[in-house]
Amino acid sequence: MPAAQIDGYKVLEIKTLGRNRDAEARQMLERVAKQVEPIMRKREWTVRKLSEFIPRSPNLLGLNVNRGQEVKIRLRRAGHEGAFYDWNHVLGTMLHELCHNRIGPHNAEFYKLLDELWGEAEELMDKGISGSGQGFDAPSAGRLGSHGFIPTHNPPEYQMAAAVRKAAEARARQQALMPAGPCKLGGSVDYRHMTPAQAAARAAERRAADNMWCGAEHSAEQVEREVGSGAGAGSSRSHSSRGTSPSPASVGAAAAAAAAGAAGFG
């Protein structure tokens, strides 16, 4: 495969909103783009633009437009523009939205792929690999950046063990707070010990909750209403799903309908 084609399997452009703490917002988007680049290269995925957005709905966290034409991620907590979500949260949103490059709906195939991506991301982080995985992106003690030495790759073994443990603890804490949100929460749901009806209901709950924060299964008109408030001139640099969050009542109805429809599987 030509090198130029391989180089296209990554995030090609990053755009922030130019708001308070814009440099930190850009740094977070650049970091998440580099962390998922090996995953994107493996699957030959491209995201033409990765952008920050602040949608009207406080529940909406991510959006994948036209299977990678643009991925939008909320970095700032709703109602607190100066407060950012933590790294695991943003990475989880990015991995979720990347899955929509291949699969639109939140179905069983989607969640299987999401678990695969989380497993690969954790392995890459354990090894200290990001970006191309070569040269300065290969495992090392660190690299020089515009703000001095940045230990983004393999530190000494004792530091790496502490970093991995800290990441695992953060994901465990989020499990209690966001049972179906963008972060990997202790692995896949184990359906083996559930009845078909219980498994169907659990799957429906997960889909309904994910539809609250991911705009993958809603209309273009709803998307326009939600994303409009997060638009703006912003700041970009080179480097399909659509929707909005439904109301709690509609989520409940969707969960009930999905559970009823899925109750017949074996």
Coordinates of C-alpha atoms in Angstrom, one line a residue:
M1 CA 0.0 0.0 0.0
P2 CA 1.4 3.4 -0.9
A3 CA 2.8 5.4 2.0
A4 CA 0.7 8.4 1.1
Q5 CA -2.4 6.3 1.4
I6 CA -1.4 4.9 4.8
D7 CA -0.7 8.4 6.0
G8 CA -4.3 9.3 5.3
Y9 CA -5.6 6.8 7.9
K10 CA -5.8 9.2 10.8
V11 CA -7.3 12.5 11.9
L12 CA -6.5 15.0 9.2
E13 CA -7.6 18.2 10.8
I14 CA -8.3 19.5 14.4
K15 CA -10.6 22.4 15.2
T16 CA -11.3 24.0 18.5
L17 CA -13.8 26.7 19.4
G18 CA -11.3 29.4 20.4
R19 CA -12.9 29.7 23.8
N20 CA -11.4 30.0 27.3
R21 CA -8.4 27.6 27.8
D22 CA -8.3 26.9 24.0
A23 CA -4.7 25.7 24.1
E24 CA -5.8 22.9 26.5
A25 CA -8.7 22.0 24.4
R26 CA -6.4 21.7 21.3
Q27 CA -3.9 19.6 23.3
M28 CA -6.6 17.2 24.4
L29 CA -7.9 16.7 20.9
E30 CA -4.4 16.3 19.5
R31 CA -3.6 13.7 22.2
V32 CA -6.7 11.7 21.6
A33 CA -6.1 11.8 17.8
K34 CA -2.6 10.4 18.2
Q35 CA -3.7 7.7 20.7
V36 CA -6.3 6.3 18.3
E37 CA -4.1 6.6 15.1
P38 CA -2.7 3.0 15.3
I39 CA -6.3 1.8 15.6
M40 CA -7.3 3.8 12.6
R41 CA -4.4 2.7 10.5
K42 CA -5.1 -0.9 11.3
R43 CA -8.7 -0.6 10.0
E44 CA -8.0 2.0 7.3
W45 CA -10.3 4.6 8.8
T46 CA -10.0 8.3 8.2
V47 CA -11.5 11.2 10.2
R48 CA -11.2 14.4 8.1
K49 CA -11.9 16.7 10.9
L50 CA -11.9 16.2 14.7
S51 CA -13.6 19.2 16.4
E52 CA -14.7 20.5 19.7
F53 CA -18.4 21.3 20.1
I54 CA -20.7 22.5 22.8
P55 CA -24.2 21.4 21.8
R56 CA -27.4 22.7 23.4
S57 CA -28.3 19.4 25.0
P58 CA -26.3 18.8 28.2
N59 CA -26.4 15.1 27.5
L60 CA -24.9 15.1 24.1
L61 CA -21.2 14.2 24.1
G62 CA -20.3 13.1 20.7
L63 CA -21.3 13.0 17.0
N64 CA -19.9 11.3 13.9
V65 CA -20.9 13.0 10.7
N66 CA -21.0 10.9 7.5
R67 CA -18.8 8.1 8.8
G68 CA -15.7 10.2 9.6
Q69 CA -16.2 13.3 7.6
E70 CA -16.2 15.0 11.0
V71 CA -16.2 13.8 14.5
K72 CA -17.4 16.2 17.1
I73 CA -16.6 15.8 20.8
R74 CA -17.7 17.7 23.9
L75 CA -14.6 18.5 26.0
R76 CA -16.2 20.8 28.5
R77 CA -18.7 20.0 31.2
A78 CA -22.2 21.4 30.5
G79 CA -22.7 24.7 32.3
H80 CA -19.0 24.9 33.2
E81 CA -17.0 26.0 30.2
G82 CA -13.7 26.1 32.1
A83 CA -14.0 22.6 33.4
F84 CA -12.9 19.8 31.1
Y85 CA -13.8 16.1 31.2
D86 CA -10.9 13.8 32.1
W87 CA -8.8 11.9 29.6
N88 CA -10.5 8.6 29.9
H89 CA -13.9 10.2 29.3
V90 CA -12.7 12.0 26.1
L91 CA -10.9 8.9 24.8
G92 CA -14.0 6.8 25.4
T93 CA -16.1 9.2 23.5
M94 CA -13.6 9.1 20.6
L95 CA -13.5 5.3 20.5
H96 CA -17.3 5.2 20.5
E97 CA -17.6 7.7 17.7
L98 CA -14.9 5.9 15.6
C99 CA -17.1 2.8 15.7
H100 CA -19.7 4.8 13.8
N101 CA -17.2 5.0 10.9
R102 CA -18.3 1.4 10.2
I103 CA -21.5 0.8 12.0
G104 CA -24.4 3.3 12.4
P105 CA -26.8 1.9 15.0
H106 CA -26.0 0.9 18.6
N107 CA -26.5 -2.8 18.0
A108 CA -24.7 -6.0 19.1
E109 CA -22.1 -5.7 16.3
F110 CA -21.4 -2.1 17.3
Y111 CA -20.7 -3.0 21.0
K112 CA -18.5 -5.9 19.9
L113 CA -16.4 -3.6 17.8
L114 CA -16.3 -1.0 20.7
D115 CA -15.0 -3.6 23.1
E116 CA -12.3 -4.6 20.5
L117 CA -11.2 -0.9 20.2
W118 CA -11.1 -0.5 23.9
G119 CA -8.9 -3.6 24.3
E120 CA -6.5 -2.3 21.6
A121 CA -6.4 1.2 23.1
E122 CA -5.5 -0.2 26.5
E123 CA -2.8 -2.4 25.1
L124 CA -1.3 0.6 23.2
M125 CA -1.4 2.7 26.3
D126 CA 0.2 -0.1 28.4
K127 CA 3.0 -0.2 25.8
G128 CA 3.3 3.6 25.6
I129 CA 2.5 3.6 21.8
S130 CA 0.6 6.3 20.0
G131 CA 0.6 8.0 16.6
S132 CA 2.3 6.0 13.8
G133 CA 4.1 3.7 16.3
Q134 CA 7.4 4.5 14.7
G135 CA 10.1 7.0 15.3
F136 CA 9.1 9.5 18.0
D137 CA 5.8 7.6 18.3
A138 CA 7.5 4.4 19.3
P139 CA 7.9 3.4 23.0
S140 CA 10.5 5.6 24.6
A141 CA 11.2 7.5 27.8
G142 CA 9.6 10.6 26.4
R143 CA 9.9 13.3 23.8
L144 CA 10.7 17.0 23.5
G145 CA 7.7 19.2 22.9
S146 CA 6.9 22.9 22.8
H147 CA 6.5 22.9 26.6
G148 CA 9.6 20.8 27.3
F149 CA 9.9 17.1 28.0
I150 CA 6.6 15.3 27.7
P151 CA 6.6 11.7 29.0
T152 CA 3.9 10.5 26.6
H153 CA 5.6 7.1 25.9
N154 CA 7.1 4.4 28.0
P155 CA 8.5 5.8 31.2
P156 CA 10.5 3.6 33.6
E157 CA 8.7 0.4 34.5
Y158 CA 7.6 1.4 37.9
Q159 CA 6.0 4.6 36.5
M160 CA 4.3 2.7 33.8
A161 CA 2.7 0.3 36.3
A162 CA 1.5 3.2 38.3
A163 CA 0.0 4.9 35.2
V164 CA -1.8 1.8 34.1
R165 CA -3.2 1.2 37.6
K166 CA -4.4 4.8 37.8
A167 CA -6.2 4.5 34.5
A168 CA -7.9 1.3 35.6
E169 CA -9.0 2.9 38.8
A170 CA -10.4 5.9 37.0
R171 CA -12.4 3.6 34.7
A172 CA -13.7 1.7 37.7
R173 CA -14.9 5.0 39.3
Q174 CA -16.7 6.0 36.1
Q175 CA -18.5 2.6 36.0
A176 CA -20.7 3.7 39.0
L177 CA -21.3 7.1 37.5
M178 CA -21.9 6.3 33.9
P179 CA -23.1 2.7 33.4
A180 CA -23.6 3.1 29.6
G181 CA -21.5 6.1 28.8
P182 CA -18.5 6.5 26.5
C183 CA -15.8 4.9 28.7
K184 CA -15.1 1.2 29.0
L185 CA -16.7 0.2 32.2
G186 CA -15.1 -3.0 33.4
G187 CA -15.5 -4.9 30.2
S188 CA -18.5 -6.3 28.2
V189 CA -21.8 -7.2 29.8
D190 CA -21.9 -10.9 30.5
Y191 CA -25.2 -12.2 29.1
R192 CA -24.5 -15.9 29.7
H193 CA -26.3 -16.0 33.0
M194 CA -29.3 -14.0 32.0
T195 CA -32.6 -15.2 30.5
P196 CA -33.3 -14.1 27.0
A197 CA -35.8 -11.5 28.3
Q198 CA -33.2 -10.2 30.8
A199 CA -30.5 -10.0 28.2
A200 CA -32.8 -8.2 25.8
A201 CA -33.8 -5.7 28.4
R202 CA -30.2 -5.1 29.4
A203 CA -29.2 -4.5 25.8
A204 CA -32.1 -2.2 25.2
E205 CA -31.1 -0.2 28.3
R206 CA -27.6 0.2 27.0
R207 CA -28.8 1.3 23.6
A208 CA -31.2 3.8 25.1
A209 CA -28.6 5.3 27.5
D210 CA -26.1 5.6 24.7
N211 CA -28.7 7.3 22.5
M212 CA -28.8 10.0 25.3
W213 CA -25.2 11.1 24.7
C214 CA -24.3 9.9 21.2
G215 CA -26.2 11.4 18.2
A216 CA -26.1 8.2 16.1
E217 CA -29.7 7.4 15.5
H218 CA -31.6 10.7 15.0
S219 CA -32.7 13.0 12.2
A220 CA -30.7 15.6 10.4
E221 CA -33.1 18.3 11.6
Q222 CA -32.4 17.3 15.2
V223 CA -28.7 17.4 14.6
E224 CA -29.0 20.9 13.2
R225 CA -30.8 22.1 16.3
E226 CA -28.3 20.5 18.7
V227 CA -25.0 21.4 17.0
G228 CA -25.9 24.9 16.0
S229 CA -25.0 26.3 19.4
G230 CA -21.6 24.7 19.3
A231 CA -20.6 26.2 16.0
G232 CA -18.4 29.2 15.4
A233 CA -15.3 30.4 13.7
G234 CA -13.1 28.4 16.0
S235 CA -9.5 27.5 15.3
S236 CA -8.4 24.7 13.1
R237 CA -5.2 23.0 12.2
S238 CA -4.4 20.1 9.9
H239 CA -3.1 17.2 11.7
S240 CA -22.6 8.5 9.3
S241 CA -23.9 9.2 12.1
R242 CA -26.2 12.0 13.1
G243 CA -28.5 13.1 15.9
T244 CA -29.3 14.5 19.2
S245 CA -30.2 13.4 22.7
P246 CA -33.8 12.4 23.1
S247 CA -36.0 13.3 26.1
P248 CA -36.0 10.9 29.1
A249 CA -39.6 9.9 28.2
S250 CA -38.6 9.0 24.6
V251 CA -35.6 7.1 25.9
G252 CA -37.8 5.0 28.2
A253 CA -40.2 4.3 25.3
A254 CA -37.4 3.3 23.0
A255 CA -35.9 1.0 25.7
A256 CA -39.3 -0.7 26.2
A257 CA -39.8 -1.1 22.4
A258 CA -36.4 -2.4 21.9
A259 CA -36.7 -4.9 24.7
A260 CA -40.0 -6.1 23.4
G261 CA -38.6 -6.5 19.9
A262 CA -35.5 -8.4 21.1
A263 CA -37.1 -10.7 23.6
G264 CA -37.4 -13.5 21.1
F265 CA -33.7 -14.1 20.5
G266 CA -32.1 -17.2 21.9

